[in-house]
Amino acid sequence: MKKRITILFAVLITLSVTAFGFTNWTNVQTKQPKVSTKAEIAMHSTSTEKTMESTCYQGPIGPILRHYFEKPEPEVFEDFIYDVGSRFAPMKKSAIEKATSLEDFFTWEELRAISEIKFIEIIIIENERQTQKRAISYTKDFTDAQLKLLQSLDYTSHFNIRIEYLEKNSIGQLEHKFNSPHITIVPEKQAEYMDGKEVLKKFLKENSSEARKDVDPEKLQPAKLHFTVTKDGNIKNVKLDRTSNYPEVDKTMIELIKNLPGKWKPAENLKGEKMDQEQVVSFGLMGC
């Protein structure tokens, strides 16, 4: 009896599946595909494009889609002018002449962190390179040779103080450290652009924008433009010491400095006498 029931159940399932398949096949045969006219196809295409325009740029992936489907506007690299002033950190000549130890160049907090000095070396820099004009000591106090070297320097001279030392870390262990500030000797009163440094930087940035419109930040290099503000407040000796990797940008910067509007207040020495002073425009990417 059980065997007959099982056979009957299997037959019923088979008949049901067959009937379902036949019904679907009949529907497919009776529903003929609609052939669109050219006008309908064109209308559908236009509608689809409008729908894409209105919807495909929405949501969090919108900016990504716009990057591929919209023609991007040319970008101008914004972070361009970094500073106008002395080549390195400025220090007055009168302060250099009085310096006798590391304490004259480092803050109290920096000195407190030093557990043991390994050495201190004073190195003269000329033509953007360290020279063999140098003197070394092994305590915070400068030697006679170091003092003589410092006092031989004149305005616009550059030097580097390299100090290597041991410092305690957060768990009390000594770690080897070094510090290497670069310094430029400047007059008691430095040359000043009459309208202020920020106005000068803004002028250079805005008037170089056309030359920078196709600049690739990854290919841009740090560049330095040197010029002298004379004791009469004029500009001379404009020269580029390194390229930004974009000749048109370099040329534009040189012309802007040569034809800079406004006036300069000349530098003064300790006696109040007007004097020449070199200025440096750092542009391109930030670098040494």
Coordinates of C-alpha atoms in Angstrom, one line a residue:
M1 CA 0.0 0.0 0.0
K2 CA 2.8 2.4 0.9
K3 CA 4.6 1.6 -2.3
R4 CA 1.5 2.5 -4.4
I5 CA 1.1 5.9 -2.5
T6 CA 4.7 6.8 -3.2
I7 CA 4.4 6.0 -6.9
L8 CA 1.2 8.1 -7.2
F9 CA 2.8 11.1 -5.5
A10 CA 5.8 11.0 -7.9
V11 CA 3.4 10.9 -10.9
L12 CA 1.4 13.9 -9.6
I13 CA 4.7 16.0 -9.2
T14 CA 5.8 15.1 -12.7
L15 CA 2.4 16.1 -14.2
S16 CA 2.5 19.5 -12.3
V17 CA 6.0 20.4 -13.5
T18 CA 5.1 19.5 -17.1
A19 CA 2.0 21.7 -17.0
F20 CA 3.9 24.7 -15.6
G21 CA 6.5 24.4 -18.3
F22 CA 3.9 24.2 -21.1
T23 CA 2.1 27.3 -19.7
N24 CA 5.4 29.4 -19.7
W25 CA 6.3 28.2 -23.2
T26 CA 2.8 29.3 -24.4
N27 CA 3.2 32.7 -22.9
V28 CA 6.6 33.2 -24.6
Q29 CA 5.1 32.2 -28.0
T30 CA 2.2 34.6 -27.7
K31 CA 4.1 37.6 -26.4
Q32 CA 5.8 39.0 -29.6
P33 CA 8.7 41.4 -29.0
K34 CA 7.9 45.1 -29.8
V35 CA 10.0 46.6 -32.5
S36 CA 10.9 50.2 -31.6
T37 CA 10.9 52.9 -34.3
K38 CA 14.0 55.1 -34.9
A39 CA 12.1 58.0 -33.2
E40 CA 11.3 55.9 -30.2
I41 CA 14.9 54.7 -30.0
A42 CA 16.2 58.2 -30.2
M43 CA 13.7 59.4 -27.5
H44 CA 14.7 56.5 -25.3
S45 CA 18.4 57.3 -25.7
T46 CA 17.8 61.0 -24.9
S47 CA 15.7 60.1 -21.8
T48 CA 18.4 57.6 -20.7
E49 CA 21.2 60.3 -21.0
K50 CA 19.1 62.8 -19.0
T51 CA 18.4 60.2 -16.4
M52 CA 22.2 59.4 -16.2
E53 CA 22.9 63.1 -15.9
S54 CA 20.5 63.6 -13.1
T55 CA 21.2 60.4 -11.1
C56 CA 24.7 59.0 -11.8
Y57 CA 26.6 61.8 -10.1
Q58 CA 24.5 61.6 -6.9
G59 CA 25.6 59.8 -3.7
P60 CA 29.1 59.1 -2.3
I61 CA 30.5 57.9 -5.6
G62 CA 29.4 61.0 -7.5
P63 CA 32.8 62.7 -7.4
I64 CA 34.4 59.6 -8.8
L65 CA 31.9 59.3 -11.7
R66 CA 32.3 63.0 -12.4
H67 CA 36.1 62.5 -12.7
Y68 CA 35.6 60.0 -15.5
F69 CA 32.6 61.6 -17.3
E70 CA 33.1 65.3 -17.0
K71 CA 36.1 67.2 -18.4
P72 CA 38.0 68.6 -15.4
E73 CA 38.8 72.2 -15.2
P74 CA 42.6 73.0 -15.2
E75 CA 43.8 73.3 -11.6
V76 CA 46.3 75.9 -10.3
F77 CA 48.7 74.6 -7.7
E78 CA 47.9 76.8 -4.6
D79 CA 50.6 76.1 -2.1
F80 CA 53.3 77.9 -3.9
I81 CA 55.0 80.9 -2.1
Y82 CA 56.4 79.7 1.2
D83 CA 58.5 82.6 2.4
V84 CA 60.3 85.8 1.6
G85 CA 63.2 86.7 3.9
S86 CA 66.7 85.5 4.8
R87 CA 68.0 82.2 3.4
F88 CA 68.0 80.4 6.7
A89 CA 66.8 81.2 10.2
P90 CA 67.8 84.9 10.9
M91 CA 70.2 85.9 13.7
K92 CA 71.5 89.4 14.2
K93 CA 75.3 90.0 13.8
S94 CA 75.4 91.6 17.3
A95 CA 74.0 88.4 18.8
I96 CA 76.6 86.3 16.9
E97 CA 79.4 88.4 18.2
K98 CA 78.3 87.8 21.8
A99 CA 77.7 84.0 21.5
T100 CA 80.0 81.8 23.6
S101 CA 78.1 78.6 24.0
L102 CA 75.2 76.4 22.9
E103 CA 73.0 78.3 25.2
D104 CA 73.0 81.2 22.8
F105 CA 71.4 79.1 20.0
F106 CA 69.0 76.7 21.8
T107 CA 66.1 77.2 24.1
W108 CA 66.1 76.2 27.7
E109 CA 63.6 73.4 26.9
E110 CA 65.9 72.0 24.2
L111 CA 69.0 72.2 26.5
R112 CA 67.2 70.5 29.4
A113 CA 66.4 67.5 27.2
I114 CA 70.2 66.9 26.6
S115 CA 71.7 64.2 28.9
E116 CA 75.1 64.1 27.4
I117 CA 76.8 66.1 24.5
K118 CA 78.7 64.0 22.0
F119 CA 80.0 66.9 20.0
I120 CA 79.1 70.4 18.6
E121 CA 80.4 71.4 15.1
I122 CA 80.1 74.8 13.6
I123 CA 80.2 74.6 9.7
I124 CA 80.3 77.5 7.3
I125 CA 78.0 77.3 4.3
E126 CA 79.0 78.8 0.9
N127 CA 77.2 78.5 -2.4
E128 CA 74.5 76.3 -0.8
R129 CA 77.1 73.7 0.4
Q130 CA 78.9 72.9 3.6
T131 CA 82.5 73.8 3.5
Q132 CA 85.6 72.5 5.3
K133 CA 85.6 75.8 7.3
R134 CA 84.5 74.2 10.5
A135 CA 85.4 73.8 14.2
I136 CA 84.3 71.2 16.8
S137 CA 83.9 71.1 20.6
Y138 CA 82.8 68.4 23.0
T139 CA 81.0 70.5 25.6
K140 CA 78.3 73.2 25.4
D141 CA 80.9 75.9 25.6
F142 CA 82.6 76.9 22.3
T143 CA 86.3 76.6 21.8
D144 CA 88.5 79.5 20.8
A145 CA 88.5 78.1 17.2
Q146 CA 84.8 78.1 17.1
L147 CA 84.5 81.6 18.5
K148 CA 87.1 82.9 16.0
L149 CA 85.1 81.2 13.2
L150 CA 81.8 82.8 14.2
Q151 CA 83.3 86.3 14.7
S152 CA 84.9 86.1 11.2
L153 CA 81.4 86.0 9.6
D154 CA 79.8 89.0 8.0
Y155 CA 76.2 89.9 7.1
T156 CA 74.4 87.4 4.9
S157 CA 76.9 84.7 5.8
H158 CA 75.4 81.2 6.5
F159 CA 76.4 78.5 8.9
N160 CA 75.2 75.3 10.4
I161 CA 75.5 74.2 14.1
R162 CA 75.4 70.4 14.3
I163 CA 75.0 68.9 17.7
E164 CA 74.9 65.2 18.5
Y165 CA 73.8 64.1 22.0
L166 CA 72.1 61.6 24.2
E167 CA 68.5 62.1 25.4
K168 CA 66.4 60.1 27.8
N169 CA 63.2 58.7 26.3
S170 CA 59.9 58.2 28.0
I171 CA 61.0 55.0 29.7
G172 CA 64.3 56.5 30.9
Q173 CA 66.6 54.9 28.2
L174 CA 69.2 57.0 26.5
E175 CA 68.7 57.6 22.8
H176 CA 71.2 59.0 20.3
K177 CA 69.8 62.3 18.8
F178 CA 71.0 65.2 16.6
N179 CA 69.9 68.7 15.8
S180 CA 71.2 70.8 13.0
P181 CA 69.9 74.4 12.7
H182 CA 71.0 76.5 9.7
I183 CA 71.5 80.2 10.4
T184 CA 71.9 83.4 8.3
I185 CA 73.5 86.5 9.8
V186 CA 71.2 89.5 9.3
P187 CA 71.4 93.3 10.0
E188 CA 69.9 94.8 13.2
K189 CA 67.0 96.0 11.1
Q190 CA 66.2 93.8 8.1
A191 CA 64.9 95.1 4.8
E192 CA 61.1 95.4 4.6
Y193 CA 58.6 95.6 1.8
M194 CA 56.6 98.7 2.5
D195 CA 53.3 97.0 2.1
G196 CA 54.2 94.0 4.2
K197 CA 55.4 90.5 3.6
E198 CA 51.9 89.0 3.2
V199 CA 51.0 91.5 0.5
L200 CA 54.2 90.7 -1.3
K201 CA 53.5 86.9 -1.1
K202 CA 50.0 87.4 -2.3
F203 CA 51.2 89.5 -5.3
L204 CA 53.7 86.8 -6.3
K205 CA 51.1 84.1 -5.9
E206 CA 48.3 85.8 -7.8
N207 CA 50.5 87.1 -10.7
S208 CA 52.2 83.7 -11.3
S209 CA 48.9 81.8 -11.5
E210 CA 48.8 81.7 -15.3
A211 CA 52.3 80.2 -15.5
R212 CA 51.2 77.6 -12.9
K213 CA 48.0 76.5 -14.4
D214 CA 49.4 73.2 -15.8
V215 CA 51.8 72.5 -12.9
D216 CA 51.9 68.9 -11.6
P217 CA 52.6 69.0 -7.9
E218 CA 54.4 65.7 -8.1
K219 CA 56.9 67.2 -10.6
L220 CA 57.3 70.6 -8.9
Q221 CA 60.6 71.1 -7.0
P222 CA 61.6 73.5 -4.3
A223 CA 63.2 76.6 -5.8
K224 CA 65.0 79.7 -4.4
L225 CA 65.1 83.1 -6.0
H226 CA 67.7 85.4 -4.6
F227 CA 67.8 89.2 -4.9
T228 CA 69.4 92.2 -3.1
V229 CA 67.6 95.1 -1.6
T230 CA 70.1 98.0 -1.8
K231 CA 70.6 100.7 0.7
D232 CA 68.6 102.9 -1.6
G233 CA 65.6 100.6 -1.5
N234 CA 66.1 99.2 -5.0
I235 CA 66.3 95.6 -6.2
K236 CA 69.4 94.2 -8.0
N237 CA 71.2 90.9 -8.5
V238 CA 68.1 88.8 -9.2
K239 CA 69.1 85.2 -9.7
L240 CA 67.6 81.8 -9.4
D241 CA 69.7 79.3 -7.5
R242 CA 67.7 76.2 -8.5
T243 CA 64.8 75.5 -10.9
S244 CA 61.2 74.6 -9.9
N245 CA 61.4 72.1 -12.8
Y246 CA 59.0 74.4 -14.8
P247 CA 61.0 77.0 -16.8
E248 CA 57.9 79.2 -17.5
V249 CA 57.3 79.4 -13.7
D250 CA 60.9 80.3 -13.1
K251 CA 60.9 83.0 -15.8
T252 CA 57.7 84.5 -14.4
M253 CA 59.0 84.7 -10.9
I254 CA 62.2 86.4 -12.0
E255 CA 60.2 89.0 -14.0
L256 CA 57.8 89.6 -11.1
I257 CA 60.7 90.4 -8.7
K258 CA 62.5 92.6 -11.3
N259 CA 59.3 94.6 -11.9
L260 CA 57.9 94.5 -8.4
P261 CA 55.6 97.4 -7.6
G262 CA 55.9 99.3 -4.4
K263 CA 59.0 100.2 -2.4
W264 CA 61.4 98.6 0.1
K265 CA 62.7 100.0 3.3
P266 CA 66.4 99.2 3.4
A267 CA 68.2 97.3 6.1
E268 CA 70.2 99.1 8.8
N269 CA 73.3 98.0 10.8
L270 CA 73.9 98.4 14.5
K271 CA 75.0 102.1 13.9
G272 CA 71.8 102.9 12.1
E273 CA 73.6 103.0 8.7
K274 CA 71.6 101.8 5.7
M275 CA 73.0 98.7 4.0
D276 CA 72.3 96.1 1.3
Q277 CA 70.6 92.9 2.3
E278 CA 70.0 89.7 0.4
Q279 CA 66.4 88.4 0.3
V280 CA 65.2 85.0 -0.8
V281 CA 61.9 83.9 -2.2
S282 CA 61.1 80.2 -1.5
F283 CA 58.6 78.9 -3.9
G284 CA 57.6 75.6 -5.6
L285 CA 57.5 72.8 -3.0
M286 CA 58.6 73.4 0.5
G287 CA 62.2 72.3 0.9
C288 CA 65.7 73.3 2.1

